[in-house]
Short mmCIF file of N, CA and C in Angstrom, two decimals:
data_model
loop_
_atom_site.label_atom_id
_atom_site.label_comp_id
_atom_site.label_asym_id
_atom_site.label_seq_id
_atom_site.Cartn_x
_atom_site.Cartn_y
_atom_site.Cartn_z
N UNK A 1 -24.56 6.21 -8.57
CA UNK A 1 -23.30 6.11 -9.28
C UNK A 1 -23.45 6.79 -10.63
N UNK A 2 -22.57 7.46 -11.26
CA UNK A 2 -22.68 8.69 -12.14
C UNK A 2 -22.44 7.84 -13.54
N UNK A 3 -22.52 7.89 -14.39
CA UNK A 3 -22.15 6.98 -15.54
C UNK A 3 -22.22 8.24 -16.78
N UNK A 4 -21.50 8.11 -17.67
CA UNK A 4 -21.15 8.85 -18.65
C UNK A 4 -21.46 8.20 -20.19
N UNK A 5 -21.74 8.79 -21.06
CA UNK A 5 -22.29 8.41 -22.95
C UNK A 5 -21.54 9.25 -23.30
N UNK A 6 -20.69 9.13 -23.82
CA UNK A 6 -20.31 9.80 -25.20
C UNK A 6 -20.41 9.97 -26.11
N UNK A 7 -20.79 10.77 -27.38
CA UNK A 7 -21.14 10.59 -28.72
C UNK A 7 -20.78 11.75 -29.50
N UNK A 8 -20.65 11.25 -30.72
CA UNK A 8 -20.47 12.52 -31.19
C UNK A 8 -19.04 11.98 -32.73
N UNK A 9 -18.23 10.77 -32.46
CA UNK A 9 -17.23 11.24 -32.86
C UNK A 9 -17.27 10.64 -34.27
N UNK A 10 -16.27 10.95 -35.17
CA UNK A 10 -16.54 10.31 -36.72
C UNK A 10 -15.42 10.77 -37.52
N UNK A 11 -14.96 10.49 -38.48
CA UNK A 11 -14.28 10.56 -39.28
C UNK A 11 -14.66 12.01 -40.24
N UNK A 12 -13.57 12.60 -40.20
CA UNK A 12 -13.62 14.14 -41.31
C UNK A 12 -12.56 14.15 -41.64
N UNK A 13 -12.26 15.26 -42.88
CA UNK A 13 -10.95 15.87 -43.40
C UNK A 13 -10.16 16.38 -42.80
N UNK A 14 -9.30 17.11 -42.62
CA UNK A 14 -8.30 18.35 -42.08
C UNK A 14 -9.01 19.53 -42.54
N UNK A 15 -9.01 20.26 -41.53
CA UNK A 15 -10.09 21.79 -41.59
C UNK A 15 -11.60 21.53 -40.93
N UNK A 16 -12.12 19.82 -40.88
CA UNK A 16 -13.19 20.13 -40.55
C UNK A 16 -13.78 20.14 -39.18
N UNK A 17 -15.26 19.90 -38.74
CA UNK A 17 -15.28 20.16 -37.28
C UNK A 17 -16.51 19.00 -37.09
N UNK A 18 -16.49 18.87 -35.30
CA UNK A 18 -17.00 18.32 -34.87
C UNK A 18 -17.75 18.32 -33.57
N UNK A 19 -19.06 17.64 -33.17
CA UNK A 19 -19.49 18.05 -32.25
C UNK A 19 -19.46 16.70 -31.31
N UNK A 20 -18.68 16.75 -30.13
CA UNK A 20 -19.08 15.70 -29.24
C UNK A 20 -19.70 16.00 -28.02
N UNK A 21 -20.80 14.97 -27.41
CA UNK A 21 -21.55 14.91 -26.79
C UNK A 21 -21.69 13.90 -25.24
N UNK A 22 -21.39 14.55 -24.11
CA UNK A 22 -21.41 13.59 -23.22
C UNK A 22 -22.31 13.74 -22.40
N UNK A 23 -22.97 12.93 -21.80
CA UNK A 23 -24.27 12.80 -21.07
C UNK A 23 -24.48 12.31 -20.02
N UNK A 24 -24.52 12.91 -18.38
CA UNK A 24 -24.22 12.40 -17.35
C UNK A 24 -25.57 11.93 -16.72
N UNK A 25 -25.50 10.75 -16.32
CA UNK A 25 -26.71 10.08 -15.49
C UNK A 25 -27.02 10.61 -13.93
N UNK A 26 -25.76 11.11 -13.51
CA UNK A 26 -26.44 11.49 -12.44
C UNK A 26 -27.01 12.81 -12.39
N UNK A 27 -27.69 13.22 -10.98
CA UNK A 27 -29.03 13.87 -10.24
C UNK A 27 -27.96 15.41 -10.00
N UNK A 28 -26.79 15.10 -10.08
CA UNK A 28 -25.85 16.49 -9.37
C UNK A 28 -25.08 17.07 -10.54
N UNK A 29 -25.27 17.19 -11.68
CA UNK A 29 -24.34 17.30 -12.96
C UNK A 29 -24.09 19.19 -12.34
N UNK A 30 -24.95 19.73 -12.54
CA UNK A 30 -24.25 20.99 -11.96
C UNK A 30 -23.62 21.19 -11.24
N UNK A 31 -23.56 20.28 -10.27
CA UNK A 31 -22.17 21.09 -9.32
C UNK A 31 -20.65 20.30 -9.86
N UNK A 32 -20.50 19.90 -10.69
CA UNK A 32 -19.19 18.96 -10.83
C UNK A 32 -18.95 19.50 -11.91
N UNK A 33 -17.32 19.34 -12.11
CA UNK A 33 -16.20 19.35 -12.91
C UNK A 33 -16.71 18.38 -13.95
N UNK A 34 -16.53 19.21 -15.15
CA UNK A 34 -16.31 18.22 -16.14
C UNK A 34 -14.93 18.47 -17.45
N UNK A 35 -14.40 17.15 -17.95
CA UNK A 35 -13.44 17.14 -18.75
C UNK A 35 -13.57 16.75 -19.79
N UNK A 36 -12.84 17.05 -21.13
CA UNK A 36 -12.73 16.40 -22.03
C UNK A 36 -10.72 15.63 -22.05
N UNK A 37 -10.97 14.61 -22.88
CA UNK A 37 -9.38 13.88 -22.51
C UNK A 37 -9.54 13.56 -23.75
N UNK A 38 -8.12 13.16 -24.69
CA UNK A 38 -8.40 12.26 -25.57
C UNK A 38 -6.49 11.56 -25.41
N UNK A 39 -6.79 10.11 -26.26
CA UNK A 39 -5.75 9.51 -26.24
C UNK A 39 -5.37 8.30 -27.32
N UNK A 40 -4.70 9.11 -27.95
CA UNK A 40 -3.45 8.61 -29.38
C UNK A 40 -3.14 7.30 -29.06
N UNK A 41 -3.45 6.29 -29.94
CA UNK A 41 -2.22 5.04 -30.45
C UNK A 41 -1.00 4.90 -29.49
N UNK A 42 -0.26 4.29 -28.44
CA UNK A 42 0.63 3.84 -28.09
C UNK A 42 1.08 5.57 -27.13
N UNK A 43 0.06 6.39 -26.67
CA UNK A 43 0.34 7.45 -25.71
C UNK A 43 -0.52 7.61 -24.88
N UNK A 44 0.24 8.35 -23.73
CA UNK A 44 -1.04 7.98 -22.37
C UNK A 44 -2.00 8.90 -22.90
N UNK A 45 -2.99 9.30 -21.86
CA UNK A 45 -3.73 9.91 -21.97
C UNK A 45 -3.92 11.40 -21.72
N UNK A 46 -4.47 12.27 -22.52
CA UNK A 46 -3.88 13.53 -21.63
C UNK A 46 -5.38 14.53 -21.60
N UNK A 47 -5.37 15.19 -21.05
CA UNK A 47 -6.36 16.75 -20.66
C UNK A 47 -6.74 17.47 -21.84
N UNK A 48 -7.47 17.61 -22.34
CA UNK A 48 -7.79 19.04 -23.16
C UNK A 48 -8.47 19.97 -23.40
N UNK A 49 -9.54 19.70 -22.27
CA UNK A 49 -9.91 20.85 -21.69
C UNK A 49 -11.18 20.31 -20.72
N UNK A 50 -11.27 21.44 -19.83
CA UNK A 50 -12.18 21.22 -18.78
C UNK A 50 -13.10 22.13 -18.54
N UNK A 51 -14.23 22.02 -17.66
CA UNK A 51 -14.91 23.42 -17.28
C UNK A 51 -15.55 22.95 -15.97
N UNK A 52 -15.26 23.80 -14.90
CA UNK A 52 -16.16 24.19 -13.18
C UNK A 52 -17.55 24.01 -13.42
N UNK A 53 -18.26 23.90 -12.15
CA UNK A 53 -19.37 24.24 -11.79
C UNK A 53 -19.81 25.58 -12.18
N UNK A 54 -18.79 26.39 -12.60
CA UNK A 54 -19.51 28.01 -12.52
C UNK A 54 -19.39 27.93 -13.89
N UNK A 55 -18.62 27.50 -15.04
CA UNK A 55 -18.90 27.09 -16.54
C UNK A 55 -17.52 28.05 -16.96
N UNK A 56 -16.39 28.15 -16.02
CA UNK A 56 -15.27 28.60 -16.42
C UNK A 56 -14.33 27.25 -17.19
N UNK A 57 -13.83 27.84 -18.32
CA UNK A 57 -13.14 26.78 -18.83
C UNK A 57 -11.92 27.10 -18.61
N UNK A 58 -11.39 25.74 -19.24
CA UNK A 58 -10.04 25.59 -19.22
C UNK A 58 -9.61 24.77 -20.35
N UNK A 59 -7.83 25.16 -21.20
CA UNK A 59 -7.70 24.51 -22.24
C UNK A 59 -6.24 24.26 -22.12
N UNK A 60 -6.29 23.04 -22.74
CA UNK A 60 -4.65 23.08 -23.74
C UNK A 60 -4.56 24.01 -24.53
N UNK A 61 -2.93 24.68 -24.79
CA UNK A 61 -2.68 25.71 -25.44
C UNK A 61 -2.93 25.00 -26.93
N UNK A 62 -3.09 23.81 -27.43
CA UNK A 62 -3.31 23.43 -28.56
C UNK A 62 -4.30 23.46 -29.00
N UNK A 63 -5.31 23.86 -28.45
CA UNK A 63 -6.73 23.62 -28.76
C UNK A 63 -7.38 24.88 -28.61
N UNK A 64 -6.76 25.84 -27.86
CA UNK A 64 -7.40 27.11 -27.32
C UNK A 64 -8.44 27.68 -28.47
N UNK A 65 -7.68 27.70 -29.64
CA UNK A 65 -8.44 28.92 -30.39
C UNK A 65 -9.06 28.11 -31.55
N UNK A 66 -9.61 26.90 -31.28
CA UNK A 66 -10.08 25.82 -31.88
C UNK A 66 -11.33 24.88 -31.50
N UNK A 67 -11.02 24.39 -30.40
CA UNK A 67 -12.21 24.00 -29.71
C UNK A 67 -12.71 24.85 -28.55
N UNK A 68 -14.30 24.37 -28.26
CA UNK A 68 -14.92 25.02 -26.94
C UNK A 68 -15.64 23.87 -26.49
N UNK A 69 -15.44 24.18 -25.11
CA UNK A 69 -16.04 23.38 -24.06
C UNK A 69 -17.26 24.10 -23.68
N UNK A 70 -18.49 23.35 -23.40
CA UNK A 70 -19.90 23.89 -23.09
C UNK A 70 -20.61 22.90 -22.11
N UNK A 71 -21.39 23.21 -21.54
CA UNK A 71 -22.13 22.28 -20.67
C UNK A 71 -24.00 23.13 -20.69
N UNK A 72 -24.53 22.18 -20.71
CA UNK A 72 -25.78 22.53 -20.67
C UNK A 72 -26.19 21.44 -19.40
N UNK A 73 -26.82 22.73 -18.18
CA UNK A 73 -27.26 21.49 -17.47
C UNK A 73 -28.79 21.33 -16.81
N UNK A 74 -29.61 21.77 -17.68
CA UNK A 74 -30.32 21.56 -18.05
C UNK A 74 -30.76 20.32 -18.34
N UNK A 75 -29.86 19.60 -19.65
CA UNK A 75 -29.76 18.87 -19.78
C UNK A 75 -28.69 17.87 -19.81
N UNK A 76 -28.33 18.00 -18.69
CA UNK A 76 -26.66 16.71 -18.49
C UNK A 76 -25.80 16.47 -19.39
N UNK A 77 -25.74 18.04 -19.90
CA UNK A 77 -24.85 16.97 -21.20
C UNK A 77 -23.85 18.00 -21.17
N UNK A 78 -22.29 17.56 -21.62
CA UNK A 78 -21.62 18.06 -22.03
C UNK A 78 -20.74 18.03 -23.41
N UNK A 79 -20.80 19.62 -23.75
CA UNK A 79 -20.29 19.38 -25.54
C UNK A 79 -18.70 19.96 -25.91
N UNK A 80 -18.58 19.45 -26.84
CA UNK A 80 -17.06 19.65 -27.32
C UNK A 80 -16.77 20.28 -28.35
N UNK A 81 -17.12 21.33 -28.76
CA UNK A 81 -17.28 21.94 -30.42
C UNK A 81 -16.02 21.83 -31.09
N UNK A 82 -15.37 21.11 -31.76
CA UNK A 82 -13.90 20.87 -32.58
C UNK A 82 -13.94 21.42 -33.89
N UNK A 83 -13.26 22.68 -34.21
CA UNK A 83 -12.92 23.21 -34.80
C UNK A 83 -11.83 23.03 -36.17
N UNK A 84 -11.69 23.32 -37.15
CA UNK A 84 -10.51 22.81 -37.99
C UNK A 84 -9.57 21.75 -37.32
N UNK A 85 -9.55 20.88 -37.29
CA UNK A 85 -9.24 20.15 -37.29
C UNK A 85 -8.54 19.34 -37.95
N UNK A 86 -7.03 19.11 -37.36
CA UNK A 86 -6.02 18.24 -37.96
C UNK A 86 -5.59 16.96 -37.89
N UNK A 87 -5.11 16.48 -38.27
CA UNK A 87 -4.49 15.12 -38.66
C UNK A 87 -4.18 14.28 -37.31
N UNK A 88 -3.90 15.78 -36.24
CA UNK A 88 -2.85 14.90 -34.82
C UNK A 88 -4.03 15.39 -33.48
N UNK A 89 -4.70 15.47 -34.44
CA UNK A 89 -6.27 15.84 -33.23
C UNK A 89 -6.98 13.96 -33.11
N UNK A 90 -6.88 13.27 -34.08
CA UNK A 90 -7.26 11.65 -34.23
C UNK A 90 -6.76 11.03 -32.86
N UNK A 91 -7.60 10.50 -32.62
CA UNK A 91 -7.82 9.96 -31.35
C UNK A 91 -8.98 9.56 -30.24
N UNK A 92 -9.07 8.82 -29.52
CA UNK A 92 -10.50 8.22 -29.14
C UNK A 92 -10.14 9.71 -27.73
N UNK A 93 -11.66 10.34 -28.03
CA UNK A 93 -11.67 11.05 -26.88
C UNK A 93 -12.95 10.63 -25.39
N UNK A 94 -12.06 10.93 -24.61
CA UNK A 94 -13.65 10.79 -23.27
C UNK A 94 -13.70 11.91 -22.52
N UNK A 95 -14.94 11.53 -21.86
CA UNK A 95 -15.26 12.63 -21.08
C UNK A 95 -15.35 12.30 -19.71
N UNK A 96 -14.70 13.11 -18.79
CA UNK A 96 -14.71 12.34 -17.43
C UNK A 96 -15.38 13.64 -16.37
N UNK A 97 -15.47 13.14 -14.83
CA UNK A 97 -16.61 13.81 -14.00
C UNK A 97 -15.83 13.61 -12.68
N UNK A 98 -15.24 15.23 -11.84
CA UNK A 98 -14.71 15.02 -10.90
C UNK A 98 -15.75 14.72 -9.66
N UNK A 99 -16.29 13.68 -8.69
CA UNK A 99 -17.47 13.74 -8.16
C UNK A 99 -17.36 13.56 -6.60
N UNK A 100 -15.67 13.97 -6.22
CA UNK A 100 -15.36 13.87 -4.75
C UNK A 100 -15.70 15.20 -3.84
N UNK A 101 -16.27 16.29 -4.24
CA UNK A 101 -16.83 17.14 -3.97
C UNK A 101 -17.13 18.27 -4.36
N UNK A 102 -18.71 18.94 -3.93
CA UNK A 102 -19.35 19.73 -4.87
C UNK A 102 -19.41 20.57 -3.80
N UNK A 103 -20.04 22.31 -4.54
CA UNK A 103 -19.83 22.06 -5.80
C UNK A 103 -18.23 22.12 -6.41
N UNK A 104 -17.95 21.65 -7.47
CA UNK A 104 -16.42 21.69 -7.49
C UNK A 104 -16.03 23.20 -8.89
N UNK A 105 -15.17 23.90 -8.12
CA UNK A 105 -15.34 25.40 -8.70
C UNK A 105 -13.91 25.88 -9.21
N UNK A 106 -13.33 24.65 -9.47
CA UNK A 106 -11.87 24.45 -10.18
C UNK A 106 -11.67 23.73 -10.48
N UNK A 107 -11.35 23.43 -11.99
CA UNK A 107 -10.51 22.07 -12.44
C UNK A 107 -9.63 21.86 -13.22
N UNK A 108 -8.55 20.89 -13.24
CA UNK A 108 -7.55 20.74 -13.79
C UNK A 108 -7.75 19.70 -14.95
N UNK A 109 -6.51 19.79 -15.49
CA UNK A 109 -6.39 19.25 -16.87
C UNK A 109 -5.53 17.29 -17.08
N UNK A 110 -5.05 17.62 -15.35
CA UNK A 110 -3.83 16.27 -14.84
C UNK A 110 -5.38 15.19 -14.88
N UNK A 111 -5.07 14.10 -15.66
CA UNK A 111 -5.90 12.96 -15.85
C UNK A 111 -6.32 12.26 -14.37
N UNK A 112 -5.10 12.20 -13.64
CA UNK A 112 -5.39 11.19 -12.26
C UNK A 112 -6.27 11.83 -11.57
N UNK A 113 -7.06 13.44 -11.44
CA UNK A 113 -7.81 13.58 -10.45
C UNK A 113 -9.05 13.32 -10.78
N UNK A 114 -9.15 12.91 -12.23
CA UNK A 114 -10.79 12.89 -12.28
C UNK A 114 -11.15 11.54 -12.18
N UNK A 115 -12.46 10.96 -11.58
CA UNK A 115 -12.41 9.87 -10.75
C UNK A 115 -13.84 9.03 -11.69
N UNK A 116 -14.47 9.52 -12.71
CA UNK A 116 -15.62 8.71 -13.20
C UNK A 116 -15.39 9.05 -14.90
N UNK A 117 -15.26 7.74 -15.91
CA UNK A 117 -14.55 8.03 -17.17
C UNK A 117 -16.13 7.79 -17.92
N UNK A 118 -16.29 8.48 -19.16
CA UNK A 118 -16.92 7.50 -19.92
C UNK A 118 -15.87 6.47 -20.60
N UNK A 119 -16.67 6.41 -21.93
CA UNK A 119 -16.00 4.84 -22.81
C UNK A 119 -15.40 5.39 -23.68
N UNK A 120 -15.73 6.85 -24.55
CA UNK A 120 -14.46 6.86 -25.04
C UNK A 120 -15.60 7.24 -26.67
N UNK A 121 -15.29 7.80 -27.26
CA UNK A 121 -15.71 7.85 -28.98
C UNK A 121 -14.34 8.45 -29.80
N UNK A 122 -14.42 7.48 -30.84
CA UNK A 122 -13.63 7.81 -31.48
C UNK A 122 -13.17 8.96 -33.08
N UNK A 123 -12.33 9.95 -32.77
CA UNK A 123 -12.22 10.95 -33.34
C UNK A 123 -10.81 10.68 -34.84
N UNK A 124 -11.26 10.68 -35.97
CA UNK A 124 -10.27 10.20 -36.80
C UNK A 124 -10.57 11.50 -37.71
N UNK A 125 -8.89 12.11 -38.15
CA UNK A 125 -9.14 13.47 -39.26
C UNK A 125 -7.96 13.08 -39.97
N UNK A 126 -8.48 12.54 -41.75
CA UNK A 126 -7.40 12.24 -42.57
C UNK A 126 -7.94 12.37 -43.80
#
């Protein structure tokens, strides 16, 4: 069973950046989808970017030219590089792991398909 760590998140200004860190326990991290999600005070949850087995990403148009998605799998981990960073970026983000079949060489940004969450670290810029 795959289990997820997150780390990484903390309190900064507007403009500044951040690195988050997620870390998958299981034996198959290369062949799976991985996501980043985050989710605001009193709003669901939403996508903001993802990356395949082959290390193609994918983004919200809000984040495009701001954050990057990376995976090292090597070492199981996946990173979130956050860039200038604003006020409406605050929010607890997670990282989740599509693990219904590998290797998986597309992924989306829709929350319901990914099936293993971490816990969540929280991201505050004020």
């Amino acid at each position: 069973h795959v289990q997820l760590v997150e780390s990484g998140g903390d309190s900064v200004q507007p403009g500044g950046s951040l690195t988050l860190s997620c870390v998958n326990s299981g034996d198959t991290f290369p062949s799976h989808c991985m996501g980043w999600f985050r989710q605001r005070p009193g709003q669901p949850r939403e996508g903001v970017a993802s990356i395949d087995s082959l290390g193609v990403p994918k983004y919200r148009d809000y984040v495009k030219d701001r954050f990057t998605i990376s995976r090292d799998n090597t070492a199981n981990t996946l990173s979130f590089q956050m860039n200038n960073l604003r006020a409406e970026d605050s929010a607890e983000y997670f990282c989740a792991v599509y693990t219904r079949s590998r290797p998986c060489q597309r992924s989306t940004l829709v929350v319901g398909w990914w099936d293993t969450w971490g816990q969540g670290t929280q991201v505050t810029v004020s």
